[in-house]
Amino acid sequence: MPIPADHSPQWEEGRRSTRFRSSSTPARHRVSTAERLTDDLLVEILSRVSAKSLCRFKCVSKRWLSLINHPDHRRKLPQTMAGLFYHCTSKHRTRIQFASVMGSRRPLINTSVTFLPNHRRVILLDACNGLLLCLWFTSAQGTEFRYVVCNPATGKWVALPDPDHACDQDSVHLGFDPAVSSHFYVFALLEKDYGEWNPYLCGVEVYSSETGRWVHKEDEWNDTQLCKHQSASVFLHGYLHFHAFDCVSSRCLAVVDAKGGVLTHLRVPGGINKGFIQQSQGRLHYANFQRDEGSAVIRLVVYVLENYVSKEWTLKHSVETSHVFGGKHVCINEDFDRMVIHPDCNLIFFTVGQNIFTRYNMDLRQIKVIPDTINGRPPYLPYVPLYSDLPSLDT
């Protein structure tokens, strides 16, 4: 058997080897390279990592934890999901509620939108990357309203000009990606009701904060029906994704661009429930419940869209509901109202039974009830704080 050749560097006469040299400085007195960095330089480096990595770096040292949590650095450092906005009804009045779903302390933001005039008459419509889209009634008793986009972290807001075609019955969604642009979009999906359960989509009206006006498209929708019972949407890669039915009554996702033009229709995996879409870790996710063929076993399944060209979904997670709920019987069609996927990690949030919000960890396959979320009502909107000032929100 041949002996492997020795590729180690040759010793040179007159030159000492440093291969086995150890420091004469005791370990307790050594200073790492990271500790030599100034605070400003370290914050600059941390600003370039993902929110998920930033959370892990809090455990490196007390200094790193202090820098990451310092209020002066929040504008520069990436943020992760702080909680959920949702509606809560009490004493015949609906108000905006916020829950810190990760067990951490409440973020330093105005979660009751009291910075809005007449803030007691505000209805949540959508949230996207730190901004909220609301229906804001301009008086205490009247029916006149405006669409408002606001930032709870800064208290800045702007009332949009009235659209030419949209009304309060149409589905309205928000699109915003601060990594790409400081401007946001508002999409109004215009409906035409022919007396069927799901109305037809007859056009899209889009507002751009860059131009300050609405644009209208109506001639590109061929027999597309909206899923009226499913209002969730996802703004990803500059496109709005929302639930619909195509011309053969198959469930799909419609995808439109920021000018209201149709990009494509994406077929979604089947399931017992209506299905839920979310953005997580930069990819489009679809969650639903499926029954094993020839069996009574029901599974919670999560798919990821890997490729827009092939339109193929990849199964990411599958677990029996009996394992998730500890053998407790849950009526899938009635007890599940909303499902949210964490934008940075493998956590799912959903309502069970009487609107009790629950957190499920896909990696550990563990479930935990979130306190103080009883009597909540949809929409349940994931919220990631945005501490930057946007010129488009200067009222």
Coordinates of C-alpha atoms in Angstrom, one line a residue:
M1 CA 0.0 0.0 0.0
P2 CA 1.6 3.3 -1.1
I3 CA 2.3 5.9 1.6
P4 CA 0.6 9.2 1.0
A5 CA 3.0 11.9 -0.1
D6 CA 3.9 14.5 2.5
H7 CA 2.7 17.9 1.2
S8 CA 3.7 19.8 4.4
P9 CA 5.9 22.9 3.8
Q10 CA 9.7 22.1 4.0
W11 CA 11.7 23.4 6.8
E12 CA 14.2 26.1 5.8
E13 CA 17.5 26.5 7.4
G14 CA 17.8 29.7 9.4
R15 CA 14.0 30.1 9.6
R16 CA 12.0 29.2 12.6
S17 CA 8.7 27.5 12.1
T18 CA 5.6 29.1 13.6
R19 CA 3.4 26.1 13.1
F20 CA 3.3 25.2 16.8
R21 CA 3.8 28.6 18.3
S22 CA 1.4 29.6 21.1
S23 CA 0.9 32.9 22.6
S24 CA 2.6 33.7 25.8
T25 CA -0.3 35.9 26.8
P26 CA -2.7 34.2 29.2
A27 CA -6.1 33.4 27.7
R28 CA -7.9 35.8 30.1
H29 CA -5.9 38.7 28.7
R30 CA -6.3 38.0 25.0
V31 CA -8.5 40.5 23.0
S32 CA -10.4 39.2 20.0
T33 CA -10.5 41.0 16.7
A34 CA -14.2 41.8 17.2
E35 CA -13.5 43.4 20.6
R36 CA -11.0 45.8 19.0
L37 CA -13.7 47.2 16.7
T38 CA -15.2 50.5 17.6
D39 CA -18.9 50.7 18.2
D40 CA -19.6 52.6 15.0
L41 CA -17.7 50.0 12.9
L42 CA -19.4 47.1 14.6
V43 CA -22.9 48.5 14.1
E44 CA -22.0 49.1 10.4
I45 CA -21.0 45.4 10.1
L46 CA -24.1 44.2 11.9
S47 CA -26.3 46.3 9.6
R48 CA -25.4 44.1 6.7
V49 CA -26.5 40.7 8.2
S50 CA -30.0 39.2 8.2
A51 CA -32.5 39.8 11.0
K52 CA -32.2 36.2 12.0
S53 CA -28.5 36.3 12.3
L54 CA -28.7 39.6 14.3
C55 CA -30.9 37.9 16.9
R56 CA -28.3 35.2 17.3
F57 CA -25.5 37.8 17.7
K58 CA -27.2 39.2 20.8
C59 CA -25.8 36.2 22.6
V60 CA -22.2 36.9 21.7
S61 CA -21.6 39.3 24.6
K62 CA -23.2 42.0 26.7
R63 CA -21.6 44.6 24.6
W64 CA -23.2 43.2 21.4
L65 CA -26.5 42.9 23.1
S66 CA -26.4 46.5 24.2
L67 CA -25.4 47.8 20.8
I68 CA -28.1 45.8 19.0
N69 CA -30.8 46.9 21.5
H70 CA -29.8 50.6 21.7
P71 CA -32.5 53.0 20.4
D72 CA -29.9 55.0 18.4
H73 CA -29.1 51.9 16.2
R74 CA -32.6 50.7 15.4
R75 CA -32.8 52.7 12.2
K76 CA -29.7 51.1 10.8
L77 CA -30.0 47.5 12.0
P78 CA -32.4 44.9 10.5
Q79 CA -35.5 44.1 12.5
T80 CA -37.5 40.9 12.9
M81 CA -41.1 40.2 13.6
A82 CA -42.2 41.9 16.8
G83 CA -45.8 40.7 16.9
L84 CA -49.2 40.8 15.3
F85 CA -51.7 43.6 14.8
Y86 CA -55.3 42.5 14.8
H87 CA -58.8 43.6 15.7
C88 CA -60.4 43.1 19.1
T89 CA -64.1 43.7 19.9
S90 CA -65.3 44.8 23.4
K91 CA -68.3 46.8 24.5
H92 CA -69.6 46.9 21.0
R93 CA -66.6 48.7 19.8
T94 CA -63.8 47.4 17.5
R95 CA -60.2 48.6 18.3
I96 CA -56.7 47.8 17.1
Q97 CA -54.8 45.4 19.3
F98 CA -51.2 44.3 19.3
A99 CA -49.7 41.0 20.7
S100 CA -46.0 40.3 21.2
V101 CA -46.0 36.7 19.9
M102 CA -42.4 35.9 20.5
G103 CA -42.6 36.3 24.3
S104 CA -40.4 39.4 24.2
R105 CA -41.3 42.8 25.6
R106 CA -43.5 45.1 23.6
P107 CA -41.6 47.2 21.0
L108 CA -41.3 50.9 21.5
I109 CA -44.0 51.8 19.0
N110 CA -47.5 53.3 19.0
T111 CA -49.5 50.2 18.7
S112 CA -52.9 52.0 19.1
V113 CA -52.2 54.5 16.2
T114 CA -53.2 57.4 18.5
F115 CA -51.1 59.7 16.3
L116 CA -54.0 59.6 13.8
P117 CA -56.8 62.2 14.3
N118 CA -60.0 60.5 15.4
H119 CA -58.0 57.3 15.9
R120 CA -60.9 55.5 17.5
R121 CA -62.5 54.9 14.1
V122 CA -59.7 53.1 12.2
I123 CA -59.9 49.7 10.5
L124 CA -56.9 47.6 9.7
L125 CA -56.6 46.5 6.1
D126 CA -53.1 45.3 5.6
A127 CA -49.4 45.5 6.8
C128 CA -46.2 45.2 4.9
N129 CA -42.6 45.5 6.1
G130 CA -43.3 48.0 8.9
L131 CA -46.2 50.0 7.3
L132 CA -49.9 49.7 8.0
L133 CA -52.8 50.3 5.6
C134 CA -55.9 51.5 7.3
L135 CA -59.4 52.7 6.5
W136 CA -59.7 56.0 8.4
F137 CA -63.0 57.7 9.1
T138 CA -62.5 61.4 9.0
S139 CA -65.2 62.2 11.6
A140 CA -66.6 60.7 14.8
Q141 CA -70.0 59.9 13.3
G142 CA -69.9 60.3 9.6
T143 CA -69.3 57.7 6.8
E144 CA -66.7 59.5 4.9
F145 CA -63.3 57.7 4.9
R146 CA -59.8 57.9 3.5
Y147 CA -57.1 55.3 2.9
V148 CA -54.2 55.9 5.2
V149 CA -50.7 54.5 5.2
C150 CA -48.8 54.9 8.5
N151 CA -45.7 53.8 10.4
P152 CA -46.4 53.0 14.1
A153 CA -42.7 53.1 14.9
T154 CA -42.3 56.8 13.9
G155 CA -45.9 58.1 14.1
K156 CA -45.7 59.3 10.5
W157 CA -48.7 58.9 8.2
V158 CA -50.2 60.0 5.0
A159 CA -53.8 60.1 3.7
L160 CA -54.1 59.0 0.1
P161 CA -56.0 60.8 -2.6
D162 CA -59.4 59.2 -3.3
P163 CA -59.2 56.5 -6.0
D164 CA -61.3 56.9 -9.2
H165 CA -62.9 53.5 -9.1
A166 CA -62.3 51.7 -5.8
C167 CA -64.9 51.7 -3.1
D168 CA -65.0 50.4 0.5
Q169 CA -66.3 47.0 -0.7
D170 CA -63.2 46.3 -2.8
S171 CA -60.1 44.4 -1.4
V172 CA -57.2 46.8 -0.8
H173 CA -53.6 45.6 -0.2
L174 CA -50.3 47.2 0.6
G175 CA -46.9 46.7 -1.1
F176 CA -43.6 47.9 0.3
D177 CA -40.0 46.7 0.2
P178 CA -37.6 49.1 2.0
A179 CA -34.6 47.1 0.6
V180 CA -35.6 48.1 -2.9
S181 CA -37.3 51.5 -2.5
S182 CA -38.6 54.0 0.0
H183 CA -41.9 54.2 -1.9
F184 CA -45.0 52.1 -1.3
Y185 CA -47.9 50.9 -3.4
V186 CA -51.6 50.3 -2.6
F187 CA -53.5 47.8 -4.7
A188 CA -57.3 48.0 -5.0
L189 CA -58.8 44.9 -6.5
L190 CA -62.0 46.0 -8.2
E191 CA -65.0 43.6 -8.0
K192 CA -68.0 42.9 -10.2
D193 CA -70.7 40.9 -8.5
Y194 CA -72.8 38.7 -10.7
G195 CA -74.7 37.2 -7.7
E196 CA -72.1 34.3 -7.2
W197 CA -70.3 33.4 -4.0
N198 CA -67.0 34.8 -5.2
P199 CA -67.1 38.1 -7.2
Y200 CA -65.3 38.6 -10.5
L201 CA -62.2 40.7 -10.7
C202 CA -62.9 43.4 -13.2
G203 CA -59.8 45.6 -12.8
V204 CA -56.9 46.8 -10.6
E205 CA -56.2 50.3 -9.4
V206 CA -52.8 51.0 -8.0
Y207 CA -51.5 54.0 -6.0
S208 CA -47.8 54.8 -6.1
S209 CA -46.3 57.1 -3.4
E210 CA -43.6 58.0 -5.9
T211 CA -46.0 59.6 -8.4
G212 CA -48.8 60.4 -5.9
R213 CA -51.5 59.2 -8.1
W214 CA -53.6 56.1 -9.0
V215 CA -53.4 54.1 -12.2
H216 CA -56.2 51.9 -13.5
K217 CA -56.1 48.6 -15.5
E218 CA -59.2 46.7 -16.4
D219 CA -58.8 44.8 -19.7
E220 CA -56.4 42.0 -18.6
W221 CA -58.6 39.9 -16.3
N222 CA -60.2 37.0 -18.1
D223 CA -62.8 35.2 -15.9
T224 CA -60.8 35.6 -12.7
Q225 CA -62.7 35.3 -9.5
L226 CA -61.6 36.6 -6.1
C227 CA -61.6 34.4 -3.0
K228 CA -63.8 36.7 -1.0
H229 CA -63.3 34.7 2.2
Q230 CA -59.5 34.8 1.9
S231 CA -58.1 38.4 2.0
A232 CA -54.4 37.6 2.7
S233 CA -51.9 38.8 0.2
V234 CA -48.1 38.8 -0.2
F235 CA -46.0 41.5 -1.8
L236 CA -42.7 39.9 -2.9
H237 CA -40.1 40.7 -5.6
G238 CA -42.2 43.7 -6.6
Y239 CA -45.4 41.8 -7.2
L240 CA -48.7 41.3 -5.3
H241 CA -49.9 37.8 -4.9
F242 CA -53.5 37.0 -3.8
H243 CA -55.9 34.1 -3.8
A244 CA -58.2 33.7 -6.8
F245 CA -60.0 31.2 -9.1
D246 CA -59.0 30.9 -12.7
C247 CA -61.3 30.4 -15.8
V248 CA -61.8 26.7 -14.9
S249 CA -62.7 27.4 -11.3
S250 CA -59.4 26.0 -10.0
R251 CA -57.9 27.6 -6.9
C252 CA -54.8 29.7 -7.8
L253 CA -52.7 32.7 -6.9
A254 CA -53.0 35.8 -9.2
V255 CA -49.8 37.8 -9.5
V256 CA -49.8 41.5 -10.6
D257 CA -47.1 44.1 -11.0
A258 CA -47.0 47.6 -9.5
K259 CA -48.8 49.0 -12.6
G260 CA -51.8 46.6 -12.3
G261 CA -50.7 44.3 -15.1
V262 CA -51.2 40.6 -14.9
L263 CA -48.0 38.6 -14.5
T264 CA -49.3 35.1 -14.2
H265 CA -51.6 32.6 -12.3
L266 CA -50.0 30.1 -10.0
R267 CA -51.8 26.8 -9.2
V268 CA -51.6 25.9 -5.5
P269 CA -51.4 22.5 -3.9
G270 CA -54.8 21.1 -2.9
G271 CA -56.1 20.8 0.6
I272 CA -59.1 20.6 3.0
N273 CA -59.0 24.3 3.9
K274 CA -58.8 27.4 1.8
G275 CA -55.1 27.7 2.2
F276 CA -52.9 30.6 3.4
I277 CA -50.0 32.4 1.7
Q278 CA -47.1 34.2 3.4
Q279 CA -43.6 35.5 2.7
S280 CA -40.9 33.9 4.8
Q281 CA -37.1 34.0 4.4
G282 CA -37.5 35.7 1.0
R283 CA -39.7 33.0 -0.6
L284 CA -43.4 32.5 -1.1
H285 CA -45.0 30.0 1.3
Y286 CA -48.3 28.2 1.1
A287 CA -49.8 26.3 4.1
N288 CA -52.9 24.1 4.2
F289 CA -54.3 20.9 5.6
Q290 CA -54.3 17.7 3.6
R291 CA -55.8 14.2 4.3
D292 CA -53.7 11.2 3.6
E293 CA -55.1 9.1 0.7
G294 CA -57.3 6.3 2.0
S295 CA -56.9 7.4 5.6
A296 CA -58.5 9.7 8.2
V297 CA -55.1 11.2 9.0
I298 CA -54.9 14.9 8.5
R299 CA -51.7 16.8 8.1
L300 CA -50.5 20.4 8.3
V301 CA -48.4 20.9 5.2
V302 CA -46.2 23.9 4.1
Y303 CA -45.0 24.4 0.6
V304 CA -42.4 26.8 -0.9
L305 CA -42.5 28.2 -4.4
E306 CA -38.9 27.6 -5.7
N307 CA -39.3 28.7 -9.3
Y308 CA -41.7 31.2 -10.9
V309 CA -41.0 29.8 -14.4
S310 CA -41.8 26.2 -13.7
K311 CA -44.5 27.2 -11.1
E312 CA -43.5 24.2 -9.0
W313 CA -44.1 24.0 -5.2
T314 CA -41.7 22.0 -3.0
L315 CA -43.0 20.4 0.2
K316 CA -41.1 22.0 3.2
H317 CA -42.9 20.6 6.2
S318 CA -45.6 17.9 7.0
V319 CA -46.9 16.9 10.4
E320 CA -50.0 15.1 11.6
T321 CA -52.5 17.4 13.3
S322 CA -52.9 14.9 16.1
H323 CA -49.3 15.5 17.0
V324 CA -49.6 19.2 16.8
F325 CA -52.7 19.3 19.1
G326 CA -51.8 16.5 21.4
G327 CA -54.6 14.2 20.2
K328 CA -57.3 16.9 20.6
H329 CA -60.0 16.9 17.9
V330 CA -60.0 20.1 15.9
C331 CA -62.5 21.0 13.2
I332 CA -60.3 22.1 10.3
N333 CA -63.0 23.9 8.4
E334 CA -64.4 25.8 11.3
D335 CA -61.6 26.4 13.9
F336 CA -58.9 27.7 11.6
D337 CA -59.4 31.3 10.5
R338 CA -56.0 32.8 9.9
M339 CA -52.4 31.5 9.6
V340 CA -49.2 33.6 9.6
I341 CA -45.7 32.4 9.0
H342 CA -42.8 34.2 10.6
P343 CA -40.8 36.2 8.0
D344 CA -37.4 35.1 9.2
C345 CA -37.7 31.6 10.7
N346 CA -39.8 28.4 10.7
L347 CA -42.6 29.5 13.0
I348 CA -46.3 29.3 12.2
F349 CA -49.0 31.3 14.0
F350 CA -52.7 30.4 13.7
T351 CA -56.0 30.7 15.5
V352 CA -57.6 27.6 17.1
G353 CA -61.2 27.3 18.4
Q354 CA -62.4 30.6 19.9
N355 CA -59.7 32.7 18.3
I356 CA -57.0 31.5 20.6
F357 CA -53.7 32.3 18.9
T358 CA -51.1 29.5 18.8
R359 CA -47.4 29.3 17.8
Y360 CA -46.1 26.2 16.2
N361 CA -42.3 25.6 15.7
M362 CA -41.7 23.6 12.5
D363 CA -38.1 22.7 13.5
L364 CA -38.9 21.5 17.1
R365 CA -42.5 20.4 16.2
Q366 CA -43.7 22.1 19.4
I367 CA -46.8 24.2 20.0
K368 CA -47.4 27.0 22.4
V369 CA -50.5 29.1 23.2
I370 CA -49.9 32.8 23.0
P371 CA -51.5 34.6 26.0
D372 CA -53.8 37.7 25.8
T373 CA -55.0 37.0 22.2
I374 CA -58.5 35.7 23.0
N375 CA -61.4 37.4 21.3
G376 CA -59.3 38.6 18.5
R377 CA -60.6 39.1 15.0
P378 CA -58.9 39.1 11.6
P379 CA -57.0 40.4 9.9
Y380 CA -54.0 39.1 11.8
L381 CA -51.1 41.1 10.4
P382 CA -47.4 40.2 11.1
Y383 CA -45.5 43.4 12.0
V384 CA -41.8 44.1 11.6
P385 CA -40.8 47.6 13.0
L386 CA -39.4 50.1 10.6
Y387 CA -37.6 52.9 12.4
S388 CA -36.5 54.9 9.3
D389 CA -38.3 58.1 8.2
L390 CA -39.9 57.9 4.8
P391 CA -40.3 61.1 2.7
S392 CA -43.6 59.6 1.4
L393 CA -45.1 59.7 4.9
D394 CA -44.6 63.4 5.5
T395 CA -48.1 64.8 6.0

